[in-house]
Tab-separated table of C-alpha atoms in Angstrom:
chain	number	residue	atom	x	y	z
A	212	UNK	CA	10.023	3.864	17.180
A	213	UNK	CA	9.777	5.047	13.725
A	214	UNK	CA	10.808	4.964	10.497
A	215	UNK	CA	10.960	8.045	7.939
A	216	UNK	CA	11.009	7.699	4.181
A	217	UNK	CA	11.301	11.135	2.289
A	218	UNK	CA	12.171	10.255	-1.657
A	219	UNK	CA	12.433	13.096	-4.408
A	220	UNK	CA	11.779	11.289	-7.736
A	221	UNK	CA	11.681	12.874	-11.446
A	222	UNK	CA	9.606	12.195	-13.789
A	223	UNK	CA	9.562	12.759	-17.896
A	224	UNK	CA	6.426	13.668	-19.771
A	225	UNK	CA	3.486	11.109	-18.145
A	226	UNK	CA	0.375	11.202	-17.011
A	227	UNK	CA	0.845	9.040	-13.825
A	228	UNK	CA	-2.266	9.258	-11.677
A	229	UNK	CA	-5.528	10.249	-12.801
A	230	UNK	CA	-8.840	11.991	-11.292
A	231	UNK	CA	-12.894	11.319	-12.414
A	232	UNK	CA	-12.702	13.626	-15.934
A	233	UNK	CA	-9.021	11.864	-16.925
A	234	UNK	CA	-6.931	14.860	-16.019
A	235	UNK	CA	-3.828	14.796	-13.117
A	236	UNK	CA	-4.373	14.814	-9.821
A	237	UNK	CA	-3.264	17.911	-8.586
A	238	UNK	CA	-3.284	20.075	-5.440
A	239	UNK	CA	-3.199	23.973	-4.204
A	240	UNK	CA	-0.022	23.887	-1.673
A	241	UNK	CA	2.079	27.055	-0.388
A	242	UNK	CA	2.395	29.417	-3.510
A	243	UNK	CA	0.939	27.237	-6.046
A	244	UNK	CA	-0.540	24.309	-7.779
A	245	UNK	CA	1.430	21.184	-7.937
A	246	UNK	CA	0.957	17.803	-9.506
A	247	UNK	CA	0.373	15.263	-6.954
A	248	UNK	CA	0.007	11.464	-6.925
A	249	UNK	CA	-2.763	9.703	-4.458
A	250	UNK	CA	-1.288	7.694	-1.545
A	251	UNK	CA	-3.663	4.712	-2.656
A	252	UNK	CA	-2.347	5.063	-6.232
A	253	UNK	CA	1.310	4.373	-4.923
A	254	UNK	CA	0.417	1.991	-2.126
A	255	UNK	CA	-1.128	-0.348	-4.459
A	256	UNK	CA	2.332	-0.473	-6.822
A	257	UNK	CA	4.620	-0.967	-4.047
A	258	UNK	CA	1.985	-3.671	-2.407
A	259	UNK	CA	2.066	-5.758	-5.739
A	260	UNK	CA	5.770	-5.141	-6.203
A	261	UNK	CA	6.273	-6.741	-2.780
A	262	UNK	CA	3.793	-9.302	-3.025
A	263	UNK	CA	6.307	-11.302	-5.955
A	264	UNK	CA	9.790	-10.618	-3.641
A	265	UNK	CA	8.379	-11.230	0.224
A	266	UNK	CA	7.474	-15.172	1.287
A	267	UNK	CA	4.691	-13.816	3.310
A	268	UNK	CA	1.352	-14.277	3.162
A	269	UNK	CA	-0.604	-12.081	0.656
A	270	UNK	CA	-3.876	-10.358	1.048
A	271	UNK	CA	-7.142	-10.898	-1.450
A	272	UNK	CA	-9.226	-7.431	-1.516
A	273	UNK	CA	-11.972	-8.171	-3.716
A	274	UNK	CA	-16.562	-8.345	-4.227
A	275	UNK	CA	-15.305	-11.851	-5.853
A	276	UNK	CA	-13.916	-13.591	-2.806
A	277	UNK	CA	-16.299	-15.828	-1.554
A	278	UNK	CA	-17.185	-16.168	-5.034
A	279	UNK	CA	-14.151	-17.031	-6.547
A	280	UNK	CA	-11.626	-17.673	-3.678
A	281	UNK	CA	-13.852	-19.751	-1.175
A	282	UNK	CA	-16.657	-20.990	-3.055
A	283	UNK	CA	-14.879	-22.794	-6.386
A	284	UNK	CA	-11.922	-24.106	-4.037
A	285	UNK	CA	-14.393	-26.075	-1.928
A	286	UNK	CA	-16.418	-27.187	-5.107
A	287	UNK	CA	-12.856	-28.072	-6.453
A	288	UNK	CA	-12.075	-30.134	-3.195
A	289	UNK	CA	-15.508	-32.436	-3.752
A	290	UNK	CA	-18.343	-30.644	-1.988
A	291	UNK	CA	-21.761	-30.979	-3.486
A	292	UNK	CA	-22.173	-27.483	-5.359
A	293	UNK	CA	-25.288	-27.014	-4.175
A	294	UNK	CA	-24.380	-27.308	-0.836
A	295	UNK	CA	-21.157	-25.564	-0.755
A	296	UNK	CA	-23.349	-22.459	-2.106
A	297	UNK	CA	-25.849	-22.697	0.400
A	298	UNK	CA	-23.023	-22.981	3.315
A	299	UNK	CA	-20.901	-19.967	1.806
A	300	UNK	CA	-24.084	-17.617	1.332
A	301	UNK	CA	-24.739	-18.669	5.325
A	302	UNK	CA	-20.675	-17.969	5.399
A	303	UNK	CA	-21.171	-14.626	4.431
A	304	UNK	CA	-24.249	-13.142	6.664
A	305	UNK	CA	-22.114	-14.445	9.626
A	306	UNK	CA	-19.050	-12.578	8.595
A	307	UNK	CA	-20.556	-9.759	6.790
A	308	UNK	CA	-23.015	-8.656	9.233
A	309	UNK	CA	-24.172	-5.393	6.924
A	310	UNK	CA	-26.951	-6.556	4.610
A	311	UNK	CA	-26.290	-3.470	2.305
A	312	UNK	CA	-22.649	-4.589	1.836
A	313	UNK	CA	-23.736	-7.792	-0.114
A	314	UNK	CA	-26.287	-8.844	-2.880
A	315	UNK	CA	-29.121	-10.715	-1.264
A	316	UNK	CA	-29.142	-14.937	-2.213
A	317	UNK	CA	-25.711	-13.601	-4.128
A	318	UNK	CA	-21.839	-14.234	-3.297
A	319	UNK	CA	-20.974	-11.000	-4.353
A	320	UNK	CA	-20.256	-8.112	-2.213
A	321	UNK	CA	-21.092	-4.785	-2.951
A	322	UNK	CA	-17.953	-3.367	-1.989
A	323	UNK	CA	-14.231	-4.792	-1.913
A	324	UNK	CA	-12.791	-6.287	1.171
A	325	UNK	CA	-9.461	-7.582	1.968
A	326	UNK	CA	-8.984	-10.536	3.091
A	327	UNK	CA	-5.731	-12.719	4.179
A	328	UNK	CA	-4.628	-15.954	2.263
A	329	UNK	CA	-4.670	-17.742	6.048
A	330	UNK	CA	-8.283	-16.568	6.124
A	331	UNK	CA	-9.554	-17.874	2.927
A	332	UNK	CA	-7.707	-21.306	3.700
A	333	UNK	CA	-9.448	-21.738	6.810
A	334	UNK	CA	-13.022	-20.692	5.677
A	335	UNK	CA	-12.423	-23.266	2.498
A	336	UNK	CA	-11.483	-25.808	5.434
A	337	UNK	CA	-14.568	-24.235	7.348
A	338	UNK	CA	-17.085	-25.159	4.943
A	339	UNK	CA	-15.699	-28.433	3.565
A	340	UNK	CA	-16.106	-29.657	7.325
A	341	UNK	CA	-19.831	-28.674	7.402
A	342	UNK	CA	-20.165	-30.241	4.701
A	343	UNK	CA	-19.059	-33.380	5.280
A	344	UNK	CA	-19.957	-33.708	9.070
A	345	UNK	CA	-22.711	-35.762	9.906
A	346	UNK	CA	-23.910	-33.282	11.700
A	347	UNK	CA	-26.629	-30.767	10.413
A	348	UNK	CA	-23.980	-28.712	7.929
A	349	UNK	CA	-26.271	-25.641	8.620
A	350	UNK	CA	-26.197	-26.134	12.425
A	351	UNK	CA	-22.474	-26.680	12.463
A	352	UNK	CA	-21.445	-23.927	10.525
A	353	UNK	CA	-23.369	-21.706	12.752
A	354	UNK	CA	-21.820	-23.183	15.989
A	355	UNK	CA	-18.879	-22.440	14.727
A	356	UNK	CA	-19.425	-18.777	13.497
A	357	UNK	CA	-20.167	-18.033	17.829
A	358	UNK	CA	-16.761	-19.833	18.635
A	359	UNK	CA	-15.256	-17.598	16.082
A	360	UNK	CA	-17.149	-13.903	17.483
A	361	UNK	CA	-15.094	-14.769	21.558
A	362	UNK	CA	-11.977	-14.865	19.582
A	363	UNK	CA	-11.097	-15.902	15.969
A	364	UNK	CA	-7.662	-15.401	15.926
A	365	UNK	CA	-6.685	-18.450	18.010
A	366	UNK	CA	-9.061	-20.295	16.264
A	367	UNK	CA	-7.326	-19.363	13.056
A	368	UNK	CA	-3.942	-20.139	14.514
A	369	UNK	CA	-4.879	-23.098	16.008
A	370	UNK	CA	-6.434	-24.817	12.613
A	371	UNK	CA	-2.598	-23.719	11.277
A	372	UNK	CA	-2.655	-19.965	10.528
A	373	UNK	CA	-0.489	-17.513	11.265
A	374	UNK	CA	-0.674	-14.324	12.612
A	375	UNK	CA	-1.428	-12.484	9.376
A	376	UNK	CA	-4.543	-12.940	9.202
A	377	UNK	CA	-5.126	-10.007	6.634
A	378	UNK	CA	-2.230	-10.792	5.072
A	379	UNK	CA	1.182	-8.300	4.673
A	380	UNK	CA	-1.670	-5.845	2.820
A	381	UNK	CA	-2.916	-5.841	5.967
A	382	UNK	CA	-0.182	-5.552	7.949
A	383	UNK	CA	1.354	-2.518	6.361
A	384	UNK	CA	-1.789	-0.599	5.247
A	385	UNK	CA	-4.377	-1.610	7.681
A	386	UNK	CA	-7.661	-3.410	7.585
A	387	UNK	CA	-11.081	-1.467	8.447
A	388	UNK	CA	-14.170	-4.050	9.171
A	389	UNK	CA	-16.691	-3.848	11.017
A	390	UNK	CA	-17.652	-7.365	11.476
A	391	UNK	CA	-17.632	-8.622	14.857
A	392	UNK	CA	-15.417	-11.626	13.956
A	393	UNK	CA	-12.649	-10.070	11.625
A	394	UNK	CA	-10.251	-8.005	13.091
A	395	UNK	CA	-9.264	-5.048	12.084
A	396	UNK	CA	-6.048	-3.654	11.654
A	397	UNK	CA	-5.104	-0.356	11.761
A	398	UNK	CA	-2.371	0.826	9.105
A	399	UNK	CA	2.055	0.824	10.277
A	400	UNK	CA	2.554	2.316	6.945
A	401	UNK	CA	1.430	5.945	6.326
A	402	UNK	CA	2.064	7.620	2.957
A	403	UNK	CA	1.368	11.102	2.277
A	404	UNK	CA	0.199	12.059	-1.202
A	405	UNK	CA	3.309	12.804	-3.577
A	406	UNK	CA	3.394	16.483	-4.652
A	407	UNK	CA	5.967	18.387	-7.383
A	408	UNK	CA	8.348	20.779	-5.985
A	409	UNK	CA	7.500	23.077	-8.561
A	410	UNK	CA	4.321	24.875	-10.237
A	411	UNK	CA	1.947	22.655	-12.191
A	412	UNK	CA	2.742	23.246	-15.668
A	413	UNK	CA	0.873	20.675	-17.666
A	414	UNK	CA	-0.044	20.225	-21.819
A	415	UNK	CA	-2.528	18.395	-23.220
A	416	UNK	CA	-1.371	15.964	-25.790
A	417	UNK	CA	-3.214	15.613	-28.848
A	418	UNK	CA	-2.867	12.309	-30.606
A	419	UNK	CA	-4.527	10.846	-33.920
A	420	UNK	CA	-4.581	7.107	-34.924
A	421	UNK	CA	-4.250	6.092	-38.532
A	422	UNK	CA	-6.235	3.246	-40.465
A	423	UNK	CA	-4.041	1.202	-42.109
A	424	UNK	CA	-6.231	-0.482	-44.282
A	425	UNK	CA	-7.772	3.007	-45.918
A	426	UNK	CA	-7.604	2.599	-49.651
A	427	UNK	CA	-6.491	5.942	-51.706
A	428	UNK	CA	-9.308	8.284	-52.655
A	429	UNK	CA	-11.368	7.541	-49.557
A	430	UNK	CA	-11.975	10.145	-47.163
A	431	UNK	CA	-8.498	12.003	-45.508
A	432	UNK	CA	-7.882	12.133	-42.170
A	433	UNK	CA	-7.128	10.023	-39.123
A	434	UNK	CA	-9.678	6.909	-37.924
A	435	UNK	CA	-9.484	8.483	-34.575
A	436	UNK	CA	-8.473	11.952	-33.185
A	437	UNK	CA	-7.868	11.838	-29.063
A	438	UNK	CA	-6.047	13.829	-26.293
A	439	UNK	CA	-4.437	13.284	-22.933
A	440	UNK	CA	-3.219	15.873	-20.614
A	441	UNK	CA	0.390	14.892	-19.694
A	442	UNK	CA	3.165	16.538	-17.325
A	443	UNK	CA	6.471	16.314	-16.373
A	444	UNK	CA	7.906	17.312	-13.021
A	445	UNK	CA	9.789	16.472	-9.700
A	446	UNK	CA	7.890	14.365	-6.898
A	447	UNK	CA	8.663	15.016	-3.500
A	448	UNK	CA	6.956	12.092	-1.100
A	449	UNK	CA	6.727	11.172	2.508
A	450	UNK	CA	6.014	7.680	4.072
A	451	UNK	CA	6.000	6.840	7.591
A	452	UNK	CA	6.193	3.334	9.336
A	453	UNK	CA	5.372	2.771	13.145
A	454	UNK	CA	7.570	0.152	13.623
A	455	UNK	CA	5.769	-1.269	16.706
A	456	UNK	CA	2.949	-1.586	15.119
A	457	UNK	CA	3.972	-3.484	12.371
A	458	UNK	CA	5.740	-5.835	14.914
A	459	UNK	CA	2.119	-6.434	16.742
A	460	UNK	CA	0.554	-7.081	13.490
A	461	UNK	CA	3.112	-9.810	12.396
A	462	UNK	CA	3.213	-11.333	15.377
A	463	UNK	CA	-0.505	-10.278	17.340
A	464	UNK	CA	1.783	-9.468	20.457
A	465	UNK	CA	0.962	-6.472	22.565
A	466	UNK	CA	2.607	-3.451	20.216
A	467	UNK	CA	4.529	-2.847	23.868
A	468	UNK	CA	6.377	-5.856	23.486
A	469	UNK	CA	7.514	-5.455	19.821
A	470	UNK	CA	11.029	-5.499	20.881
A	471	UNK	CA	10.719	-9.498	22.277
A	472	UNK	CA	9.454	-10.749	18.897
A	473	UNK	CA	12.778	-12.380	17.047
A	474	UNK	CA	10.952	-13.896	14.456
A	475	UNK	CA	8.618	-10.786	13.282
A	476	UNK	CA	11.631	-8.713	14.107
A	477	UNK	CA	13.319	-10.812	10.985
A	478	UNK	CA	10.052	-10.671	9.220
A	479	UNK	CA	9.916	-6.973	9.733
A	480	UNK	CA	13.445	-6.213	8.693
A	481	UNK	CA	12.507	-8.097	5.154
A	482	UNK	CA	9.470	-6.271	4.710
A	483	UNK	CA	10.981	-2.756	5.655
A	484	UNK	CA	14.322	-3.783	3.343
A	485	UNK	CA	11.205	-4.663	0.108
A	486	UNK	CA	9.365	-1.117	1.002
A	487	UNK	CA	12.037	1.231	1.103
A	488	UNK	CA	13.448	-0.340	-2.405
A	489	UNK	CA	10.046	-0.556	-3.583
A	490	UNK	CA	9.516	3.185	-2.722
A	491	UNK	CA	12.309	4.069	-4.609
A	492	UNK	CA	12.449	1.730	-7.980
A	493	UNK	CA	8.658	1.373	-8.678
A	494	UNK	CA	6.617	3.911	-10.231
A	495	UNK	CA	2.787	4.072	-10.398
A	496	UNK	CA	1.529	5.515	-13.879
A	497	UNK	CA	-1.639	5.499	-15.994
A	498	UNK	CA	-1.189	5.351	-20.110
A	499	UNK	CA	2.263	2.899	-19.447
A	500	UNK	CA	1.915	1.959	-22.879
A	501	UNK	CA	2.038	5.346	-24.355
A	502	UNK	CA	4.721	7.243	-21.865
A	503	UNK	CA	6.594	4.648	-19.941
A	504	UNK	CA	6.805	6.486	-16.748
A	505	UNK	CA	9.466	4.505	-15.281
A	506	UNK	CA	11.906	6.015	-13.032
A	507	UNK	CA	14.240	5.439	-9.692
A	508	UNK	CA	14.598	7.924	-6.615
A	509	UNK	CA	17.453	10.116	-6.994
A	510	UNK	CA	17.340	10.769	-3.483
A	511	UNK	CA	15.987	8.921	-0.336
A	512	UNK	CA	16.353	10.054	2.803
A	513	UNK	CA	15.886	7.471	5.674
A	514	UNK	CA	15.272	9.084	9.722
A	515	UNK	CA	14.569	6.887	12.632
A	516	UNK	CA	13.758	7.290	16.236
A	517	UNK	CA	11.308	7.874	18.894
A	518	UNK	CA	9.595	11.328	18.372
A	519	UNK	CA	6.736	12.146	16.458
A	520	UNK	CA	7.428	12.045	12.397
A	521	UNK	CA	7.082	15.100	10.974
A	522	UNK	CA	6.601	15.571	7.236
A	523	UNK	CA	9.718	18.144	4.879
A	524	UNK	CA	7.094	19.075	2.961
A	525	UNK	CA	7.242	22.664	3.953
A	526	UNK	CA	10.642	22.972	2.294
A	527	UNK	CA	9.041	23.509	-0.256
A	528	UNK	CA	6.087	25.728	0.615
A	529	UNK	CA	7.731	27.917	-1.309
A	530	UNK	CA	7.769	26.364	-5.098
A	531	UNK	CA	11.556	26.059	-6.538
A	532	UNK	CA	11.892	27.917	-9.629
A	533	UNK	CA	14.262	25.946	-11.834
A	534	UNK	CA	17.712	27.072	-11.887
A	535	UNK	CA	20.285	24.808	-13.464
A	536	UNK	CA	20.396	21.589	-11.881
A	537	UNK	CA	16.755	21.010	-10.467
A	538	UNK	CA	17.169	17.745	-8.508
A	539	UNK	CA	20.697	19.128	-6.540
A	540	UNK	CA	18.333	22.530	-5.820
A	541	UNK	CA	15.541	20.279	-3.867
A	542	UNK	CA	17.963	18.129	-2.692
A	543	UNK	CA	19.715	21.302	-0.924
A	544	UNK	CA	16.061	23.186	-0.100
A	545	UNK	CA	15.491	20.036	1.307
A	546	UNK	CA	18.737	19.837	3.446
A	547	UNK	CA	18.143	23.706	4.455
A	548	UNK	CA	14.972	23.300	5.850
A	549	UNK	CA	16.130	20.502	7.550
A	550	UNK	CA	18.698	22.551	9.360
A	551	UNK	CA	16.476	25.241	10.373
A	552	UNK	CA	14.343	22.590	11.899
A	553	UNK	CA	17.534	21.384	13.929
A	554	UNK	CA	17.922	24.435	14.980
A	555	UNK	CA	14.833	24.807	16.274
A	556	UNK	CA	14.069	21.833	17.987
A	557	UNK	CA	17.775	19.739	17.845
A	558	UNK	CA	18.730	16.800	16.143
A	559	UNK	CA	16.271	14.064	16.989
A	560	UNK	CA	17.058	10.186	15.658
A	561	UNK	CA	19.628	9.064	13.240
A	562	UNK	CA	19.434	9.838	9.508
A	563	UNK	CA	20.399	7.761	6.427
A	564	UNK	CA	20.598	9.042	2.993
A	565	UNK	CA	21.548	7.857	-0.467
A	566	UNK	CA	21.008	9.934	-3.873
A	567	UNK	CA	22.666	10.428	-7.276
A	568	UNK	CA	23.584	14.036	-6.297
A	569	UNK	CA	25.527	15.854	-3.355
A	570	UNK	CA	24.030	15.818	-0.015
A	571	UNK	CA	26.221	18.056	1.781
A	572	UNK	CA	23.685	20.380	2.619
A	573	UNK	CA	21.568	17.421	4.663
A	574	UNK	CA	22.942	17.957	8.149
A	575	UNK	CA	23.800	14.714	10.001
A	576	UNK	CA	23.215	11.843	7.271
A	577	UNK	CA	25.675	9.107	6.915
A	578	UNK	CA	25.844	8.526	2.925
A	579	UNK	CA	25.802	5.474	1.232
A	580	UNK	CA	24.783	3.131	-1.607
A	581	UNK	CA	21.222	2.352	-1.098
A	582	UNK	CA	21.395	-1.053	-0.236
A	583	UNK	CA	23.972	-0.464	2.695
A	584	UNK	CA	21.727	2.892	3.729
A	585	UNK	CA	18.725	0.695	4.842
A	586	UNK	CA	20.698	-2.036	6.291
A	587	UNK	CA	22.294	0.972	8.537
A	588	UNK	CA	18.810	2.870	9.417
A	589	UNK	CA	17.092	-1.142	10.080
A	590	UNK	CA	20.248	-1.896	12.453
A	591	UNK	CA	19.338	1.648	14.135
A	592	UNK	CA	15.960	0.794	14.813
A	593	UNK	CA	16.476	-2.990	15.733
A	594	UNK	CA	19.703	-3.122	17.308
A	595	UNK	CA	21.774	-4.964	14.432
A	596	UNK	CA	18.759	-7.419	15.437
């Protein structure tokens, strides 16, 4: 079962994801260059937009964690510092197994890693009964660490965690390790990289900044001279959720049992209800201060069923060349291709659409305000669940 998310989203003059030299991402796609926006550049706005409205647990991906997350929260619990450093650099060569990921006698990793709230509470509980065992602390901690290789997730559940290990991060975009003792967890969510409908047709933006404490008769001109290449245009983008998947890593049941999970089903429906908005009210942007490139979705279509997802990307293979009202002509382009791939291969699923203009031309969407749209594509896929 799965659940489609195509949004089309305009955008004034802003300069809302950047590459290496400071310019917009862009891309080569049918007839010509478009603007795009990277998939990690929107999943990490929706993630932190969801992170203040869901009650689950959140995900940590950082070099600082067993710096700043495990090691001062057992220091601020009593343990000896000394000891607690000792226990967490012993910490990480058990759960970081490459040596080149981490600085040697050092609690900083070389590279970011995620890493669930449940986890860091039980590896600050870890260490702070190591420390205070009378066993050898050293010994103990290494007992543990071959408990925790045969299977840490019931050990983590059983000292009080829950399923999410790597936190709803990690639920909806996936965990790579390779540690033997985290798990990974591959991605529900897939997001396809947000492209204009139209030609790239950029400016760059030349700006000056003024002193305002030059005296007359000193030297004219501005204390600062700068530019910024900036662009306006209209986003289509694509997300995709496997909502088995995302069942199995709320709950850790078998993803073929998804459908006998009340309580993630609930979870799920919460999390799906906080994406789908979260797709469509918050925007990612570089320079916020200087071109507040805030804007809502004037169109979000919602498809669910069994077959393969398949991107409507191709509608516009083909760039639109603006005539009149932009936004109603990809809206329609996007209906007609829609219909020619009914035609082709019939109506597959149920379909769900809101948007500020007329959707006639979207064959087979029941219309709505956006709150009642996801409701009806969430009772699709879960039954009224």
């Amino acid at each position: 079962m799965f659940m489609q998310i195509h949004t089309l989203t305009s955008y004034h003059a802003a300069l809302l994801n950047r590459d290496d030299a400071g310019l917009a991402k862009r891309i080569p796609f049918g007839n010509a260059e478009r603007m795009r926006v990277s998939s990690q550049c929107l999943k990490r706005h929706w993630r932190l937009a969801l992170n203040e409205t869901l009650s689950l647990p959140s995900g940590i991906r950082s070099r600082h964690f067993f710096e700043r997350e495990v090691f001062r929260r057992v220091v601020a619990e009593g343990v000896d510092e000394a000891a607690a450093r000792g226990l967490v650099e012993k910490l990480i060569g058990a759960v970081i197994q490459s040596k080149e990921s981490r600085e040697k006698g050092s609690l900083f990793l070389k590279q970011p890693v995620l890493f669930g709230r449940p986890e860091a509470d039980y590896f600050v509980g870890l260490i702070r009964e190591c420390a205070e065992s009378e066993q050898d602390p050293d010994e103990l901690l290494k007992e543990r660490m071959k408990e925790h290789k045969k299977n840490f997730r019931a050990l983590l559940t059983a000292a009080g965690g829950d399923d999410l290990m790597a936190g709803i991060e990690g639920a909806l975009f996936g965990r790579f390790v390779t540690s033997d003792i985290l798990a990974r967890t591959d991605a529900s969510v897939h997001v396809a990289h947000a492209f204009t409908v139209h030609a790239l047709d950029n400016e760059v933006d030349y700006f000056t900044v003024v002193d305002d404490l030059k005296e007359a008769g000193e030297d004219a001109g501005a204390a600062h001279a700068g530019d910024m290449e900036l662009g306006a245009g209209l986003f289509y983008g694509y997300v995709v959720v496997d909502v088995p998947l995302l069942i199995s890593n709320l709950s850790g049941c078998d993803r073929r049992d998804w459908r006998d999970q009340p309580e993630a089903i609930k979870d799920a429906r919460d999390v799906l209800s906080g994406l789908v908005k979260s797709i469509a009210t918050v925007s990612p942007g570089a320079k916020l201060g200087a071109t507040a490139p805030y804007a809502w979705t004037d169109c979000a279509l919602l498809e669910t069923g069994n077959t393969q997802p398949r991107s409507l990307a191709n509608a516009y293979l083909n760039r639109l060349r603006p005539n009149g009202d932009l936004m109603q002509q990809a809206v329609a382009t996007l209906g007609g291709y829609l219909s020619q791939l009914d035609g082709m291969y019939g109506v597959e699923g149920a379909r769900f659409i809101s948007s500020t203009r007329d959707t006639d031309a979207v064959p087979e969407a029941r219309r709505a305000h956006l709150n009642q749209t996801i409701e009806s594509a969430l009772d699709s896929v879960f039954g009224g669940v």
